[in-house]
Amino acid sequence: MKLTILGGGGFRVPLVYGALLADRGEGRVTRVVLHDLDDSRLNAVARVLGEQAAAVPDAPEVTATTDLDEALRGADFVFSAIRVGGLEGRADDERVALAQGVLGQETVGAGGIAYGLRTVPVAVDIARRVAHLAPDAWVINFTNPAGLVTEAMSRHLGDRVIGICDSPVGLGRRIARVLGADPKEAWIDYVGLNHLGWVRGLRVAGRDELPRLLADPGLLGSFEEGKLFGVDWLRSLGAIPNEYLHYYYFNRETVQAYQQAEKTRGAFLADQQARFYEEMKRPGAAALSAWDRTRAEREATYMAENRESAGAGERDADDLSGGYEKVALALMRAIARDERTTLILNVRNQGTLSVLDADAVIEVPALVDANGAHPVSVAPLPEHATGLVCAVKGVEREVLAAAESGSRATAVKAFALHPLVDSVNVARRLVEGYTDVHPGLAYLR
Ligand code: G6P
Ligand code: MN
């Protein structure tokens, strides 16, 4: 079985390869093709994978190429984990937004729109190439903003593209853990958009255990989301939001924290990873240990400004690794081997949330088998959550329209309609700022 990884020179590829190495089952991946635009990044990652495979018999064979068509031909699965504009682009997204007093996070608010406007045209090209060269392949999209990018690709690939994120899994796992339940036995009632969803219940043996958590301030304040959002707010909501909703519910504080930070997240990661890739050019460098050190530092500092502004302290050791490679592997196995399972995924709505049309990509538990991912039916969201979901989906649709038409006015509309952008004039200045720094936005006219 052939797996192609787009963005194959990316920093998190060794996580995926590590998960593949641990898979000893029948029908596992035997060939991995890494595709990237940058040869030196491919070499760096190939060195890490080489060290990972050293002690493993029958490790999947790894090849690397900068030729997209060659990478796609004959692929059974395609993981798409690209970063258009690199981490410098991410840092620019943050800087331009913060200068206007709004959030520049890569998936939320102005930053997410800017990143989406740059990424959608590239993702659409890839989807077209896949449809042409590997029409039977399943595409698993990791590329952020994951919901929007998955929807863009689904217009060309239908349900053969599925988006993934590890944050709902991590959230469900944390809630199960504080409740003393086995996450594998729990049904997590979660729905929304990517980085914009809520856990409304967690059923074990047919009983909803979430009310027990909401009723117990000690328990509620003992884990990541309790510390981030505060016990009182979670009790008012009657649900546990995805951690990315911190940017919405505490927008003023998070913007301030990011403005005051010594470096934005993108700038920090750009510097950190530049050092890693530089080190990998040195003959004799210990690739795996350098990668592992860099990874650990990245995980420990994840959402640090949010936690600091909320007084939430350090991350729990158990939460450090999100495990998105595990979600990807579980999804791939369920499809390839017809191992029926349920995963929270980004898939087309198909009527699951009645307020959105059938083609809107949402994040929801889905039953997965050899036929793909089938969203399960869920209870409707309360009005306040429906309002946010519809507003943000409306913004995503403007981003898709701007990417298709190249209309600058539509791009302004996308920014202006976002709940975290507080004026049409701000939206105009954002489009100016972003088109000034990003060559990838030259198509907006
Ligand atoms: C979480 C999010 C991902 C994100 C990752 C890394 O897992 O769900 O969407 O890519 O964190 O975030 P970072 O800030 O380290 O790039
Ligand atoms: Mn995510």
CSV table of N, CA and C in Angstrom, one decimal, residues 30 70 102 168 170 175 244 256 274 285 383:
chain,number,residue,atom,x,y,z
A,30,THR,N,3.3,0.0,3.0
A,30,THR,CA,4.6,-0.5,2.7
A,30,THR,C,5.5,0.5,2.0
A,70,GLU,N,4.4,12.6,-10.0
A,70,GLU,CA,5.1,11.3,-9.7
A,70,GLU,C,4.7,10.8,-8.3
A,102,VAL,N,-6.4,42.9,15.9
A,102,VAL,CA,-7.2,41.7,15.9
A,102,VAL,C,-6.3,40.5,15.8
A,168,PRO,N,-10.4,17.7,19.0
A,168,PRO,CA,-11.6,17.1,19.7
A,168,PRO,C,-11.3,15.8,20.4
A,170,GLY,N,-8.4,15.1,21.8
A,170,GLY,CA,-7.7,15.4,23.1
A,170,GLY,C,-8.7,15.9,24.1
A,175,ILE,N,-11.8,14.9,29.2
A,175,ILE,CA,-13.0,14.9,29.9
A,175,ILE,C,-13.2,13.4,30.5
A,244,TYR,N,-9.9,26.2,21.1
A,244,TYR,CA,-9.8,27.4,20.2
A,244,TYR,C,-10.9,28.4,20.4
A,256,GLN,N,-4.6,40.8,23.5
A,256,GLN,CA,-3.6,41.6,24.3
A,256,GLN,C,-2.4,40.7,24.6
A,274,ALA,N,13.9,26.7,11.8
A,274,ALA,CA,15.0,27.1,11.0
A,274,ALA,C,16.3,26.5,11.6
A,285,ALA,N,25.1,14.9,12.1
A,285,ALA,CA,24.2,15.4,13.2
A,285,ALA,C,23.2,14.3,13.6
A,383,GLU,N,-28.7,28.1,20.3
A,383,GLU,CA,-28.7,29.3,19.4
A,383,GLU,C,-27.3,30.0,19.3
